[in-house]
Coordinates of C-alpha atoms in Angstrom, one line a residue:
X18 CA 24.7 15.0 123.3
X19 CA 23.6 18.2 124.9
X20 CA 20.8 18.9 122.6
X21 CA 19.6 15.4 124.5
X22 CA 20.5 16.3 127.5
X23 CA 18.8 20.1 127.1
X24 CA 15.3 18.6 125.8
X25 CA 15.5 16.3 128.5
X26 CA 15.5 18.8 131.3
X27 CA 13.2 21.0 129.6
X28 CA 10.9 17.9 129.7
X29 CA 11.0 17.5 133.1
X30 CA 11.0 21.2 134.4
X31 CA 8.5 22.5 132.7
X32 CA 6.8 18.9 133.6
X33 CA 7.3 20.2 137.0
X34 CA 5.3 23.6 136.2
X35 CA 2.6 21.7 135.0
X36 CA 2.1 19.8 138.1
X37 CA 2.6 22.8 140.3
X38 CA 0.1 24.7 138.6
X39 CA -2.3 21.8 138.8
X40 CA -1.6 21.8 142.1
X41 CA -1.8 25.5 142.9
X42 CA -5.3 25.5 140.9
X43 CA -7.0 22.9 143.4
X44 CA -5.6 24.6 146.3
X45 CA -7.9 26.1 148.6
X46 CA -5.5 29.0 150.2
X47 CA -5.4 31.3 147.6
X48 CA -6.2 33.8 150.2
X49 CA -6.3 33.6 153.6
X50 CA -7.1 35.7 156.7
X51 CA -4.9 38.2 158.5
X52 CA -4.7 37.7 161.8
X53 CA -2.2 40.5 162.7
X54 CA -4.5 42.0 165.0
X55 CA -6.1 39.4 166.2
X56 CA -3.6 36.5 166.7
X57 CA -5.8 34.6 168.7
X58 CA -8.7 33.3 167.1
X59 CA -11.3 31.0 167.4
X60 CA -12.2 30.6 163.1
X61 CA -9.6 31.5 160.4
X62 CA -11.0 31.8 157.2
X63 CA -9.1 31.0 153.9
X64 CA -10.8 31.0 150.0
X65 CA -9.9 29.7 146.7
X66 CA -11.1 29.6 143.5
X67 CA -13.4 26.9 144.0
X68 CA -14.4 27.3 147.4
X69 CA -14.1 28.9 150.9
X70 CA -13.2 26.7 154.0
X71 CA -13.5 27.8 158.1
X72 CA -11.4 26.2 159.9
X73 CA -12.6 25.8 163.8
X74 CA -9.7 26.0 166.6
X75 CA -11.0 22.7 167.4
X76 CA -9.5 21.0 164.5
X77 CA -12.9 20.8 162.6
X78 CA -12.8 22.1 159.2
X79 CA -16.0 23.1 156.7
X80 CA -15.8 23.5 153.1
X81 CA -18.4 25.2 151.1
X82 CA -18.0 25.9 146.9
X83 CA -19.2 28.2 145.2
X84 CA -22.2 27.7 143.8
X85 CA -22.9 30.4 141.1
X86 CA -20.8 31.9 138.2
X87 CA -23.2 35.0 137.7
X88 CA -22.3 36.2 141.6
X89 CA -18.6 36.2 141.3
X90 CA -15.9 39.5 140.1
X91 CA -15.7 39.4 136.4
X92 CA -11.6 39.1 137.9
X93 CA -11.9 36.4 139.4
X94 CA -13.9 34.4 136.9
X95 CA -10.6 35.8 134.7
X96 CA -8.2 34.4 137.0
X97 CA -9.7 31.1 136.8
X98 CA -10.1 30.6 133.0
X99 CA -6.5 31.6 133.2
X100 CA -5.6 28.7 135.1
X101 CA -7.5 26.7 133.4
X102 CA -6.2 27.4 130.0
X103 CA -3.1 27.3 131.0
X104 CA -3.4 23.5 132.5
X105 CA -4.7 22.6 129.5
X106 CA -2.3 23.9 127.2
X107 CA 0.6 22.5 129.6
X108 CA -0.6 19.3 129.4
X109 CA -1.3 19.1 125.5
X110 CA 2.4 20.3 125.1
X111 CA 3.5 17.3 127.6
X112 CA 1.7 15.3 125.2
X113 CA 3.7 16.2 122.7
X114 CA 6.6 16.2 123.9
X115 CA 7.1 12.6 125.1
X116 CA 6.6 12.1 121.0
X117 CA 9.5 14.7 120.2
X118 CA 12.5 12.8 122.7
X119 CA 15.0 12.6 120.5
X120 CA 15.7 9.6 123.1
X121 CA 12.7 7.6 122.0
X122 CA 12.2 6.5 118.3
X123 CA 9.1 6.3 117.0
X124 CA 8.9 4.1 114.2
X125 CA 10.5 6.2 111.0
X126 CA 10.2 9.8 112.1
X127 CA 12.4 12.4 111.0
X128 CA 14.8 14.8 113.2
X129 CA 12.9 17.3 111.0
X130 CA 9.4 16.6 112.2
X131 CA 11.1 16.1 116.1
X132 CA 12.5 19.3 116.0
X133 CA 8.9 20.5 114.5
X134 CA 7.4 18.9 117.4
X135 CA 9.5 20.1 119.9
X136 CA 9.1 23.8 118.9
X137 CA 4.9 23.6 119.4
X138 CA 6.0 21.8 122.7
X139 CA 7.7 24.5 124.2
X140 CA 5.6 27.5 122.7
X141 CA 2.7 25.7 124.4
X142 CA 4.8 25.6 127.9
X143 CA 5.8 29.4 127.3
X144 CA 2.2 30.1 126.6
X145 CA 1.3 27.8 129.7
X146 CA 3.4 29.4 131.8
X147 CA 3.1 33.2 131.5
X148 CA -0.8 32.3 131.6
X149 CA -0.4 30.8 135.5
X150 CA 2.0 33.6 136.2
X151 CA -0.5 36.2 134.5
X152 CA -3.9 34.4 136.6
X153 CA -1.9 34.5 140.3
X154 CA -0.4 38.0 139.9
X155 CA -4.3 39.2 139.1
X156 CA -5.4 37.5 142.2
X157 CA -2.9 39.0 144.0
X158 CA -3.1 42.7 142.7
X159 CA -7.3 42.1 143.7
X160 CA -5.7 40.8 146.8
X161 CA -3.9 43.7 147.8
X162 CA -6.6 46.6 146.9
X163 CA -9.2 44.7 148.7
X164 CA -6.3 44.6 151.7
X165 CA -6.2 48.5 152.2
X166 CA -9.9 49.2 151.5
X167 CA -10.1 47.0 154.9
X168 CA -7.1 48.7 156.2
X169 CA -9.2 52.3 155.5
X170 CA -12.1 51.1 157.0
X171 CA -10.4 49.9 160.1
X172 CA -8.7 53.0 160.6
X173 CA -12.5 55.1 160.2
X174 CA -14.2 53.0 163.2
X175 CA -15.6 50.5 161.1
X176 CA -12.9 47.5 162.1
X177 CA -16.2 44.8 162.4
X178 CA -17.2 45.4 158.9
X179 CA -14.8 42.7 157.0
X180 CA -11.8 40.2 157.2
X181 CA -8.8 41.3 155.8
X182 CA -6.8 38.5 153.2
X183 CA -3.7 38.1 152.5
X184 CA -1.6 36.1 150.4
X185 CA -1.9 32.0 150.6
X186 CA 0.3 29.5 149.9
X187 CA -1.0 28.6 146.4
X188 CA -0.1 32.0 145.0
X189 CA 3.4 31.4 145.6
X190 CA 3.1 28.1 144.6
X191 CA 1.7 29.3 141.4
X192 CA 4.0 31.9 141.0
X193 CA 7.1 29.4 141.4
X194 CA 5.2 26.7 139.3
X195 CA 4.6 29.2 136.3
X196 CA 8.1 30.1 136.1
X197 CA 9.3 26.7 135.9
X198 CA 6.7 26.0 132.6
X199 CA 8.6 29.2 131.4
X200 CA 12.0 28.1 131.5
X201 CA 11.2 24.6 129.8
X202 CA 9.2 26.0 127.5
X203 CA 12.3 28.4 127.2
X204 CA 14.4 25.2 127.1
X205 CA 12.8 23.3 124.6
X206 CA 12.9 26.2 121.6
X207 CA 16.4 26.0 122.5
X208 CA 16.9 22.5 121.7
X209 CA 14.5 22.8 118.9
X210 CA 17.7 24.6 116.8
X211 CA 20.0 21.3 117.6
X212 CA 17.5 18.9 116.2
X213 CA 17.4 20.7 112.7
X214 CA 19.8 18.6 110.7
X215 CA 22.5 20.9 109.1
X216 CA 22.5 21.6 105.3
X217 CA 25.2 22.4 102.8
X218 CA 25.2 26.2 102.6
X219 CA 26.4 25.7 99.2
X220 CA 24.9 23.7 96.3
X221 CA 27.1 22.0 93.4
X222 CA 26.2 23.4 90.4
X223 CA 27.1 21.7 86.3
X224 CA 26.8 23.8 83.9
X225 CA 26.3 22.3 80.5
X226 CA 26.5 23.5 76.6
X227 CA 23.4 23.5 75.1
X228 CA 24.6 22.5 72.0
X229 CA 26.8 19.5 70.8
X230 CA 30.0 19.1 72.3
X231 CA 32.8 20.4 69.3
X232 CA 36.1 19.3 69.2
X233 CA 38.7 21.2 67.4
X234 CA 41.8 19.7 66.0
X235 CA 45.1 21.6 64.4
X236 CA 45.2 20.8 60.6
X237 CA 44.2 22.5 57.4
X238 CA 40.7 24.2 57.2
X239 CA 38.4 22.2 55.2
X240 CA 35.1 23.2 54.1
X241 CA 31.8 21.5 55.2
X242 CA 29.4 20.8 53.2
X243 CA 27.2 23.8 54.8
X244 CA 29.7 26.3 53.0
X245 CA 30.5 24.7 49.9
X246 CA 29.4 22.4 47.2
X247 CA 31.0 19.2 47.2
X248 CA 33.8 19.2 44.6
X249 CA 33.1 15.8 43.0
X250 CA 29.1 17.3 42.1
X251 CA 30.8 19.7 40.2
X252 CA 30.4 19.6 36.4
X253 CA 32.8 21.2 34.3
X254 CA 36.2 22.1 35.4
X255 CA 36.9 22.1 38.9
X256 CA 39.9 24.2 41.0
X257 CA 41.9 20.7 40.7
X258 CA 41.8 19.8 37.3
X259 CA 42.0 23.2 35.3
X260 CA 45.0 23.8 33.4
X261 CA 48.3 25.3 34.8
X262 CA 49.8 28.2 33.8
X263 CA 53.6 28.9 32.8
X264 CA 54.5 30.4 36.3
X265 CA 53.0 26.8 37.7
X266 CA 49.9 28.7 39.6
X267 CA 46.3 27.2 38.7
X268 CA 44.1 30.1 37.5
X269 CA 40.7 30.9 40.0
X270 CA 38.0 29.2 39.0
X271 CA 35.3 31.2 37.6
X272 CA 31.3 31.5 39.2
X273 CA 30.5 29.9 35.2
X274 CA 32.5 26.5 36.3
X275 CA 29.6 25.7 38.3
X276 CA 26.2 24.6 37.9

């Protein structure tokens, strides 16, 4: 029962994480304009991975997409690639995890196959969460670097050079979603161990004699045909037919008594 609960909870947590990664990737507020020195403004700028937007004080918002890829920074494109890889791996992991759930029986699928599928989906969730966390962290590092560069220019008297941007809500959503996907993947990997059927560590081994079974019986020794010739086939006087001596003992037969 605990394995089923762990697997189900891992699936739910991972699904929430993958949904958050998709939402974070599609959000436009990855970076927002810093209003610390200018709290009252008629224009508010914010940017996302796919477009940049301007919101006026009247409530009108205008967004314009990035029509070029070559003009974007390399790190910006790397963030895009990491988020897309995280989404693809997460969706594949959810698809595999649905068929791996212990509460769902499909045909005659064995527990070993479900365990392998659970482990595969868990690894996918972990990699997807790491991709999302890495992508968001790289973008945050870019914002921090540009923020301090803009602050330095402002202190040097170049106040109108460029606007300063700070963390947007999409970054926090991405961090939380990546963490949920990572935790869900770990729970799936832990549930995999409980799905593997327990096998006996010690297997019974039977030892059989290589030759024929030999039974031992008590009694006088009787030589087989391989050791002594059959007395009935002897020619001449045998041991039983030899004459007795005066003291009652039979003489030992000579080798010349046999043919």
